[in-house]
Short mmCIF file of C-alpha atoms and ligand atoms in Angstrom, two decimals:
data_model
loop_
_atom_site.label_atom_id
_atom_site.label_comp_id
_atom_site.label_asym_id
_atom_site.label_seq_id
_atom_site.Cartn_x
_atom_site.Cartn_y
_atom_site.Cartn_z
CA UNK A 124 -0.10 0.02 0.10
CA UNK A 125 0.92 3.48 -0.58
CA UNK A 126 -0.01 7.00 0.71
CA UNK A 127 1.31 10.72 0.68
CA UNK A 128 1.51 11.00 4.41
CA UNK A 129 2.02 7.97 6.79
CA UNK A 130 1.13 8.94 10.37
CA UNK A 131 2.21 6.72 13.37
CA UNK A 132 -0.17 7.07 16.35
CA UNK A 133 -3.71 7.95 16.77
CA UNK A 134 -3.51 10.31 19.87
CA UNK A 135 -4.54 13.83 19.54
CA UNK A 136 -1.63 14.78 17.36
CA UNK A 137 -2.03 11.96 14.91
CA UNK A 138 -5.88 12.20 14.69
CA UNK A 139 -5.93 15.99 14.35
CA UNK A 140 -3.14 15.76 11.69
CA UNK A 141 -5.24 13.26 9.59
CA UNK A 142 -8.19 15.58 9.59
CA UNK A 143 -6.06 18.63 8.68
CA UNK A 144 -4.85 16.73 5.74
CA UNK A 145 -8.05 15.35 4.67
CA UNK A 146 -9.56 18.80 4.68
CA UNK A 147 -6.47 20.05 2.70
CA UNK A 148 -7.16 17.19 0.08
CA UNK A 149 -4.05 15.46 0.87
CA UNK A 150 -4.19 11.72 1.63
CA UNK A 151 -2.85 9.91 4.56
CA UNK A 152 -3.08 6.56 6.59
CA UNK A 153 -2.99 6.46 10.47
CA UNK A 154 -1.57 3.32 12.24
CA UNK A 155 -2.42 3.17 15.81
CA UNK A 156 -1.19 0.24 18.11
CA UNK A 157 -4.04 0.26 20.55
CA UNK A 158 -7.83 -0.28 20.00
CA UNK A 159 -10.34 2.48 19.65
CA UNK A 160 -11.72 2.09 23.10
CA UNK A 161 -8.19 2.27 24.53
CA UNK A 162 -7.39 5.69 22.81
CA UNK A 163 -10.91 7.03 23.64
CA UNK A 164 -10.68 6.31 27.38
CA UNK A 165 -6.97 7.08 28.10
CA UNK A 166 -7.44 9.93 30.96
CA UNK A 167 -4.83 12.68 30.27
CA UNK A 168 -4.96 16.39 29.62
CA UNK A 169 -7.99 18.75 30.24
CA UNK A 170 -7.14 22.24 29.13
CA UNK A 171 -7.34 23.35 25.62
CA UNK A 172 -5.72 26.81 24.61
CA UNK A 173 -7.66 29.12 22.47
CA UNK A 174 -5.54 28.24 19.44
CA UNK A 175 -6.32 24.61 19.95
CA UNK A 176 -10.05 25.33 20.20
CA UNK A 177 -9.86 27.33 17.08
CA UNK A 178 -8.01 24.59 15.00
CA UNK A 179 -10.67 22.04 16.20
CA UNK A 180 -13.62 24.28 15.14
CA UNK A 181 -11.94 25.25 11.71
CA UNK A 182 -11.45 21.41 10.74
CA UNK A 183 -15.12 20.53 11.75
CA UNK A 184 -14.46 19.08 15.16
CA UNK A 185 -15.95 21.85 17.28
CA UNK A 186 -19.61 20.84 17.60
CA UNK A 187 -19.67 18.96 20.85
CA UNK A 188 -16.87 20.99 22.12
CA UNK A 189 -18.78 24.14 21.84
CA UNK A 190 -21.77 22.53 23.55
CA UNK A 191 -19.92 20.93 26.40
CA UNK A 192 -16.59 22.75 26.77
CA UNK A 193 -16.27 24.85 29.77
CA UNK A 194 -14.65 28.33 28.87
CA UNK A 195 -12.38 29.33 31.70
CA UNK A 196 -11.46 33.14 32.36
CA UNK A 197 -8.57 32.58 34.63
CA UNK A 198 -7.22 30.44 37.21
CA UNK A 199 -6.48 30.81 41.11
CA UNK A 200 -3.17 30.45 43.03
CA UNK A 201 -3.46 29.30 46.54
CA UNK A 202 -0.60 29.77 48.94
CA UNK A 203 -0.32 30.64 52.52
CA UNK A 204 -4.09 29.86 52.91
CA UNK A 205 -5.21 32.62 50.58
CA UNK A 206 -6.69 32.28 47.01
CA UNK A 207 -5.61 34.72 44.45
CA UNK A 208 -7.26 34.96 41.07
CA UNK A 209 -5.37 35.65 37.83
CA UNK A 210 -7.81 36.59 35.13
CA UNK A 211 -6.94 36.12 31.42
CA UNK A 212 -9.08 38.15 29.08
CA UNK A 213 -8.05 41.47 30.65
CA UNK A 214 -4.49 40.62 30.58
CA UNK A 215 -4.25 38.98 27.17
CA UNK A 216 -6.48 40.96 24.86
CA UNK A 217 -9.42 38.65 25.42
CA UNK A 218 -7.82 35.18 25.32
CA UNK A 219 -9.50 32.29 27.30
CA UNK A 220 -8.80 28.66 27.84
CA UNK A 221 -11.44 25.74 27.49
CA UNK A 222 -11.95 22.63 29.72
CA UNK A 223 -12.67 19.83 27.36
CA UNK A 224 -10.96 16.38 27.98
CA UNK A 225 -8.35 14.90 25.71
CA UNK A 226 -10.63 11.70 25.67
CA UNK A 227 -13.43 13.92 24.24
CA UNK A 228 -11.21 15.49 21.65
CA UNK A 229 -10.02 11.92 20.52
CA UNK A 230 -13.47 10.63 20.55
CA UNK A 231 -14.74 13.57 18.26
CA UNK A 232 -11.83 13.27 15.91
CA UNK A 233 -12.23 9.43 15.72
CA UNK A 234 -16.05 9.94 14.96
CA UNK A 235 -15.41 12.45 12.28
CA UNK A 236 -12.82 10.21 10.58
CA UNK A 237 -14.98 7.02 10.79
CA UNK A 238 -18.25 8.74 9.61
CA UNK A 239 -16.92 10.93 6.85
CA UNK A 240 -16.89 9.31 3.47
CA UNK A 241 -13.51 9.23 1.83
CA UNK A 242 -11.79 10.10 5.05
CA UNK A 243 -8.29 8.56 5.45
CA UNK A 244 -7.96 5.00 6.97
CA UNK A 245 -7.44 4.89 10.62
CA UNK A 246 -6.11 1.43 11.43
CA UNK A 247 -6.33 0.32 15.05
CA UNK A 248 -4.54 -2.61 16.62
CA UNK A 249 -1.71 -1.89 14.12
CA UNK A 250 1.78 -1.53 15.60
CA UNK A 251 4.39 0.41 13.67
CA UNK A 252 7.62 -1.51 13.94
CA UNK A 253 9.99 1.18 12.38
CA UNK A 254 10.39 3.76 9.69
CA UNK A 255 12.81 3.15 6.93
CA UNK A 256 14.42 5.33 4.23
CA UNK A 257 13.55 8.57 6.29
CA UNK A 258 16.28 10.28 4.51
CA UNK A 259 15.27 9.22 0.96
CA UNK A 260 12.44 10.34 -1.38
CA UNK A 261 10.57 7.11 -0.66
CA UNK A 262 10.36 6.55 3.15
CA UNK A 263 8.20 3.74 4.53
CA UNK A 264 6.61 2.29 7.67
CA UNK A 265 6.99 -1.34 8.62
CA UNK A 266 3.94 -2.53 10.70
CA UNK A 267 2.26 -5.32 12.16
CA UNK A 268 -1.53 -6.22 12.23
CA UNK A 269 -3.22 -8.00 15.07
CA UNK A 270 -3.00 -11.32 13.17
CA UNK A 271 0.88 -11.05 13.46
CA UNK A 272 1.18 -10.42 9.52
CA UNK A 273 3.87 -7.81 8.65
CA UNK A 274 3.36 -5.10 6.00
CA UNK A 275 4.88 -1.90 4.58
CA UNK A 276 3.27 1.33 3.84
CA UNK A 277 5.11 3.34 1.27
CA UNK A 278 4.86 6.98 1.85
CA UNK A 279 6.26 10.32 0.57
CA UNK A 280 6.33 11.70 4.02
CA UNK A 281 6.11 10.10 7.52
CA UNK A 282 4.92 11.88 10.72
CA UNK A 283 5.87 10.38 14.00
CA UNK A 284 2.82 11.08 16.36
CA UNK A 285 3.54 7.99 18.36
CA UNK A 286 4.29 9.52 21.72
CA UNK A 287 7.14 9.34 24.01
CA UNK A 288 7.40 5.46 23.83
CA UNK A 289 7.03 5.40 19.95
CA UNK A 290 9.37 4.04 17.36
CA UNK A 291 9.58 7.01 14.85
CA UNK A 292 12.06 8.95 16.85
CA UNK A 293 14.54 6.01 16.50
CA UNK A 294 14.98 6.57 12.68
CA UNK A 295 16.74 9.78 13.29
CA UNK A 296 20.57 8.86 13.75
CA UNK A 297 22.09 9.06 17.04
CA UNK A 298 24.87 11.25 15.68
CA UNK A 299 22.37 13.78 14.41
CA UNK A 300 20.12 13.61 17.64
CA UNK A 301 20.61 15.62 20.80
CA UNK A 302 18.09 15.14 23.74
CA UNK A 303 17.71 17.41 26.76
CA UNK A 304 16.10 15.91 29.74
CA UNK A 305 15.06 16.54 33.30
CA UNK A 306 13.24 14.09 35.83
CA UNK A 307 11.66 15.58 38.89
CA UNK A 308 11.65 13.83 42.65
CA UNK A 309 7.78 13.86 42.58
CA UNK A 310 4.81 12.50 40.62
CA UNK A 311 0.91 13.50 40.44
CA UNK A 312 -1.76 11.18 41.96
CA UNK A 313 -4.71 12.12 39.79
CA UNK A 314 -8.34 11.37 40.53
CA UNK A 315 -11.51 11.47 38.86
CA UNK A 316 -14.55 11.94 41.25
CA UNK A 317 -18.23 12.37 40.78
CA UNK A 318 -18.72 15.51 42.62
CA UNK A 319 -19.26 18.95 41.17
CA UNK A 320 -15.96 21.14 41.05
CA UNK A 321 -15.52 22.94 44.37
CA UNK A 322 -14.53 26.11 42.73
CA UNK A 323 -15.40 27.78 39.30
CA UNK A 324 -11.80 28.35 38.39
CA UNK A 325 -8.85 25.84 38.51
CA UNK A 326 -6.90 26.12 41.77
CA UNK A 327 -3.13 25.68 41.62
CA UNK A 328 -2.16 25.26 45.35
CA UNK A 329 1.22 25.47 46.87
CA UNK A 330 1.53 23.92 50.28
CA UNK A 331 4.39 22.66 52.45
CA UNK A 332 2.89 19.22 52.23
CA UNK A 333 3.05 19.35 48.40
CA UNK A 334 1.24 20.81 45.34
CA UNK A 335 -2.41 20.22 44.71
CA UNK A 336 -4.44 20.96 41.71
CA UNK A 337 -8.07 21.20 41.49
CA UNK A 338 -9.63 20.82 38.02
CA UNK A 339 -12.73 19.37 36.45
CA UNK A 340 -14.20 17.64 33.44
CA UNK A 341 -17.63 18.71 33.71
CA UNK A 342 -20.26 20.58 35.91
CA UNK A 343 -20.68 17.01 37.65
CA UNK A 344 -17.05 15.56 37.49
CA UNK A 345 -13.97 16.82 39.34
CA UNK A 346 -10.49 16.10 38.24
CA UNK A 347 -7.94 16.74 41.01
CA UNK A 348 -4.19 16.07 41.40
CA UNK A 349 -1.86 15.91 44.38
CA UNK A 350 1.97 15.73 44.43
CA UNK A 351 3.14 12.35 45.73
CA UNK A 352 6.66 10.82 45.84
CA UNK A 353 7.91 8.98 42.74
CA UNK A 354 6.79 5.25 42.59
CA UNK A 355 3.67 5.76 44.57
CA UNK A 356 1.07 3.13 44.31
CA UNK A 357 -2.17 4.84 43.60
CA UNK A 358 -4.10 1.94 44.99
CA UNK A 359 -2.30 2.34 48.22
CA UNK A 360 -4.22 5.58 48.83
CA UNK A 361 -7.56 5.11 50.37
CA UNK A 362 -10.23 7.49 48.96
CA UNK A 363 -10.85 9.37 52.23
CA UNK A 364 -7.10 9.63 52.56
CA UNK A 365 -6.77 11.45 49.12
CA UNK A 366 -9.67 13.78 50.18
CA UNK A 367 -8.12 14.31 53.61
CA UNK A 368 -4.92 15.28 52.06
CA UNK A 369 -6.50 17.64 49.46
CA UNK A 370 -8.44 19.24 52.15
CA UNK A 371 -5.22 19.82 54.30
CA UNK A 372 -3.51 21.21 51.37
CA UNK A 373 -6.16 23.55 50.15
CA UNK A 374 -7.02 25.01 53.52
CA UNK A 375 -8.03 28.67 53.40
CA UNK A 376 -8.83 31.41 55.91
CA UNK A 377 -11.96 32.49 53.95
CA UNK A 378 -13.89 29.45 55.07
CA UNK A 379 -14.08 27.88 51.50
CA UNK A 380 -13.71 24.01 51.54
CA UNK A 381 -13.20 21.49 48.86
CA UNK A 382 -16.36 19.17 48.33
CA UNK A 383 -15.79 15.29 48.56
CA UNK A 384 -17.49 12.67 46.34
CA UNK A 385 -16.95 9.17 45.31
CA UNK A 386 -13.70 8.58 43.39
CA UNK A 387 -13.99 6.65 40.11
CA UNK A 388 -10.46 6.40 38.96
CA UNK A 389 -6.95 7.14 40.37
CA UNK A 390 -3.46 6.80 38.76
CA UNK A 391 0.02 8.16 39.23
CA UNK A 392 1.94 9.99 36.53
CA UNK A 393 5.58 10.66 36.74
CA UNK A 394 6.89 14.14 35.75
CA UNK A 395 9.45 14.79 32.97
CA UNK A 396 10.77 17.44 30.80
CA UNK A 397 12.32 16.09 27.56
CA UNK A 398 13.25 17.47 23.95
CA UNK A 399 14.58 15.73 21.08
CA UNK A 400 16.30 17.85 18.51
CA UNK A 401 15.98 18.10 15.64
CA UNK A 402 12.19 17.39 15.14
CA UNK A 403 12.74 16.15 11.60
CA UNK A 404 15.03 14.08 9.29
CA UNK A 405 14.61 13.93 5.68
CA UNK A 406 11.17 13.27 5.17
CA UNK A 407 10.42 12.03 8.70
CA UNK A 408 8.75 14.71 11.16
CA UNK A 409 8.13 14.26 14.82
CA UNK A 410 5.06 15.78 16.41
CA UNK A 411 3.82 15.90 20.03
CA UNK A 412 5.01 13.85 22.79
CA UNK A 413 7.21 11.75 20.17
CA UNK A 414 9.42 14.77 20.20
CA UNK A 415 8.96 16.49 23.50
CA UNK A 416 7.51 16.15 26.99
CA UNK A 417 6.61 18.77 29.59
CA UNK A 418 5.53 18.28 33.20
CA UNK A 419 1.75 18.84 33.35
CA UNK A 420 1.84 21.73 35.65
CA UNK A 421 0.63 24.47 33.11
CA UNK A 422 -1.20 22.08 30.88
CA UNK A 423 0.93 22.47 27.64
CA UNK A 424 1.41 18.94 26.66
CA UNK A 425 -1.78 18.48 24.39
CA UNK A 426 -1.53 21.91 23.14
CA UNK A 427 1.97 21.70 22.10
CA UNK A 428 1.11 18.50 20.02
CA UNK A 429 -1.65 20.51 18.33
CA UNK A 430 0.76 23.27 17.51
CA UNK A 431 3.16 20.79 15.97
CA UNK A 432 0.68 19.23 13.56
CA UNK A 433 -0.75 22.52 12.48
CA UNK A 434 2.80 23.63 11.69
CA UNK A 435 3.40 20.41 9.63
CA UNK A 436 -0.22 20.69 7.77
CA UNK A 437 0.71 24.25 6.71
CA UNK A 438 4.12 23.32 5.59
CA UNK A 439 2.96 20.38 3.31
CA UNK A 440 0.04 22.35 2.13
CA UNK A 441 2.62 24.97 1.04
CA UNK A 442 4.61 22.26 -0.76
CA UNK A 443 1.62 20.88 -2.59
CA UNK A 444 0.40 24.45 -3.63
CA UNK A 445 3.98 25.88 -4.63
CA UNK A 446 6.39 22.90 -4.89
CA UNK A 447 8.49 24.55 -2.36
CA UNK A 448 10.11 22.50 0.57
CA UNK A 449 10.92 25.69 2.33
CA UNK A 450 8.37 25.40 5.10
CA UNK A 451 9.04 21.70 5.57
CA UNK A 452 12.61 22.52 5.98
CA UNK A 453 11.89 24.98 8.82
CA UNK A 454 9.38 22.90 10.48
CA UNK A 455 11.93 21.67 13.35
CA UNK A 456 13.23 25.13 13.92
CA UNK A 457 9.70 26.77 14.01
CA UNK A 458 8.29 24.14 16.26
CA UNK A 459 11.16 24.13 18.73
CA UNK A 460 11.05 27.86 19.42
CA UNK A 461 7.39 27.35 20.63
CA UNK A 462 8.36 24.07 22.43
CA UNK A 463 11.06 25.61 24.35
CA UNK A 464 8.82 28.58 25.60
CA UNK A 465 6.44 25.72 26.73
CA UNK A 466 9.32 23.76 28.29
CA UNK A 467 10.34 27.09 30.25
CA UNK A 468 6.95 27.74 31.46
CA UNK A 469 6.18 24.25 32.61
CA UNK A 470 9.36 24.09 34.31
CA UNK A 471 8.82 27.34 36.09
CA UNK A 472 5.33 26.40 37.07
CA UNK A 473 6.39 23.13 38.37
CA UNK A 474 9.39 24.47 40.33
CA UNK A 475 7.06 27.41 41.71
CA UNK A 476 4.47 25.03 43.10
CA UNK A 477 5.95 21.80 44.22
CA UNK A 478 7.79 21.14 47.35
CA UNK A 479 11.02 19.39 46.58
CA UNK A 480 12.14 17.13 49.40
CA UNK A 481 15.87 17.83 48.72
CA UNK A 482 15.62 21.60 48.90
CA UNK A 483 15.74 23.92 51.76
CA UNK A 484 13.37 26.53 53.45
CA UNK A 485 15.28 29.20 51.24
CA UNK A 486 13.56 27.77 48.11
CA UNK A 487 10.25 27.72 50.06
CA UNK A 488 10.61 31.48 50.38
CA UNK A 489 11.43 31.94 46.82
CA UNK A 490 8.47 30.09 45.84
CA UNK A 491 6.25 32.35 47.96
CA UNK A 492 7.97 35.30 46.41
CA UNK A 493 7.60 34.26 42.89
CA UNK A 494 3.65 33.54 43.68
CA UNK A 495 3.25 36.95 45.33
CA UNK A 496 4.96 38.73 42.24
CA UNK A 497 2.53 37.08 40.02
CA UNK A 498 -0.50 37.93 41.86
CA UNK A 499 0.56 41.62 42.87
CA UNK A 500 2.36 42.71 39.82
CA UNK A 501 0.45 43.18 36.55
CA UNK A 502 3.49 42.56 34.42
CA UNK A 503 4.25 39.26 36.05
CA UNK A 504 0.53 38.25 35.75
CA UNK A 505 0.34 39.08 32.10
CA UNK A 506 3.42 36.96 31.51
CA UNK A 507 1.71 34.04 33.19
CA UNK A 508 -1.63 34.58 31.48
CA UNK A 509 -0.08 34.87 27.98
CA UNK A 510 1.91 31.63 28.59
CA UNK A 511 -1.03 29.85 29.95
CA UNK A 512 -3.46 30.67 27.27
CA UNK A 513 -0.86 29.82 24.68
CA UNK A 514 2.31 30.73 22.54
CA UNK A 515 1.51 31.82 19.04
CA UNK A 516 2.45 29.58 16.07
CA UNK A 517 5.34 30.94 13.82
P1 FAD B 113 -0.16 10.40 22.66
O1 FAD B 113 -1.30 10.81 23.13
O2 FAD B 113 0.79 9.76 23.44
O3 FAD B 113 -0.51 9.42 21.42
C1 FAD B 113 0.39 8.51 20.80
C2 FAD B 113 -0.35 7.42 20.20
O4 FAD B 113 0.64 6.54 19.50
C3 FAD B 113 -0.98 6.53 21.16
O5 FAD B 113 -2.31 6.38 20.88
C4 FAD B 113 0.02 5.21 21.09
O6 FAD B 113 -0.95 4.14 21.42
C5 FAD B 113 0.37 5.33 19.80
N1 FAD B 113 1.67 4.58 19.42
C6 FAD B 113 2.72 4.57 20.23
N2 FAD B 113 3.49 3.69 19.63
C7 FAD B 113 3.13 3.25 18.51
C8 FAD B 113 3.59 2.32 17.41
N3 FAD B 113 4.76 1.75 17.41
N4 FAD B 113 2.89 2.10 16.37
C9 FAD B 113 1.48 2.62 16.33
N5 FAD B 113 1.00 3.42 17.28
C10 FAD B 113 1.78 3.72 18.35
N6 FAD B 113 -0.92 17.03 29.39
C11 FAD B 113 -1.62 18.04 29.92
O7 FAD B 113 -1.56 19.05 29.42
N7 FAD B 113 -2.29 17.81 31.06
C12 FAD B 113 -2.44 16.68 31.77
O8 FAD B 113 -3.18 16.62 32.80
C13 FAD B 113 -1.75 15.48 31.29
N8 FAD B 113 -1.63 14.36 31.90
C14 FAD B 113 -1.09 13.40 31.36
C15 FAD B 113 -0.95 12.01 31.98
C16 FAD B 113 -0.43 11.07 31.42
C17 FAD B 113 -0.24 9.73 32.24
C18 FAD B 113 0.57 11.29 30.15
C19 FAD B 113 1.08 10.08 29.65
C20 FAD B 113 0.41 12.41 29.49
C21 FAD B 113 -0.41 13.50 30.08
N9 FAD B 113 -0.41 14.74 29.49
C22 FAD B 113 -1.11 15.76 30.06
C23 FAD B 113 0.30 14.97 28.24
C24 FAD B 113 -0.68 14.95 27.04
O9 FAD B 113 -1.73 13.84 27.45
C25 FAD B 113 0.17 14.56 25.78
O10 FAD B 113 0.91 15.71 25.66
C26 FAD B 113 -0.57 14.38 24.68
O11 FAD B 113 -1.40 13.13 24.91
C27 FAD B 113 0.18 14.19 23.37
O12 FAD B 113 -0.38 13.72 22.32
P2 FAD B 113 0.26 12.84 21.22
O13 FAD B 113 -0.84 12.55 20.21
O14 FAD B 113 1.53 13.46 20.82
O15 FAD B 113 0.83 11.54 21.97
C1 DHB B 114 -5.51 19.62 33.96
C2 DHB B 114 -4.21 19.09 34.00
C3 DHB B 114 -3.10 19.96 33.96
O1 DHB B 114 -1.92 19.63 34.06
C4 DHB B 114 -3.44 21.27 34.17
O2 DHB B 114 -2.38 22.18 34.42
C5 DHB B 114 -4.68 21.77 34.23
C6 DHB B 114 -5.80 21.01 34.10
C7 DHB B 114 -6.62 18.66 33.88
O3 DHB B 114 -6.21 17.40 33.61
O4 DHB B 114 -7.66 19.00 33.99
#
């Protein structure tokens, strides 16, 4: 089989890219190792930047999002038992973000793809084994179907949207690759709970016992995270222990209190910063988690993946329209400028809000000083609001 663009992975990056290419009249095939239900129910990100929302709307995936998505006009920082709002529209020329879960983005894009006549093939339970000939005019993807049979997909271009554990990145020779990485001495224990969100805005709370994030999935479902040591077993935490800990860490002097409810899911996510440079090699392009990871504080992961595939789609449309490779050649540099800004923001947010068991009280004081500056200084607040609502595409 043959296609113009072979896509590894049907996470948000691969699914959105397939849709963008279909709308542009460029054919592609998507290979996804897991089954549809797995992809649709993998609980991950929740915040969509304005640019991500706009992209989903423009490609026809905005209907349910516009009905069910929750527009957020700011966040709150909680520290020293006080809550401090940071509003977005007034600091950013009108920008907002939207709560709409990654699971729902994936469901909508998959539904569009399987229900649109002539839409690109989306092959589930199809495991990519490797990318060959990346630096030739005829790159290809070796893959294996559920029955164990091996096949080759001939492509003109290959886009690796296969996440951090994918295989596409391996096709870039080691001597041309450089990776930048940081791990953190803490993880997040995330829960889903059948209880309305306790606060209208998300709360990012710094506390001597550790970071807590109060988020949501809908008007009836809360999504909360607490900082825990690495290698924590989520099941070792009883539900009431989790709520007790959230309550301790989000105590305020104004009488506000978190609401408890039945916990329906809990899991632990490690934190990592990672960038692979360059993000392309010959006719192979990496997008999303395949090329970079951010710690989740600041909600950049999904949005970065969307920025990458929009950049690639624009570059290949330019190639088809004009014959020029110029934008494809600039893909990596253009993406990396935005990626490093998101790496910086995610790193700063993480370090400002988490307690590091290896650090001294000096760092506690600096964290409070940084938070105080954001909530008291309009320039600092603007800087945070601009970063949170999204970095522009080049
Ligand atoms: P992925 O979503 O990882 O998709 C990659 C796809 O490729 C997967 O479907 C995978 O099955 C498939 N694949 C892998 N290897 C192969 C192969 N060999 N052949 C075929 N298919 C393959 N971000 C936030 O902003 N907020 C959060 O709260 C948040 N929480 C997270 C929690 C966890 C546990 C993780 C792992 C990530 C979280 N993120 C969060 C990050 C965010 O979810 C990712 O940035 C986003 O999913 C990136 O999308 P992607 O399409 O690039 O990669
Ligand atoms: C969510 C996750 C984040 O990392 C974040 O910064 C905000 C919200 C969430 O899953 O809802």
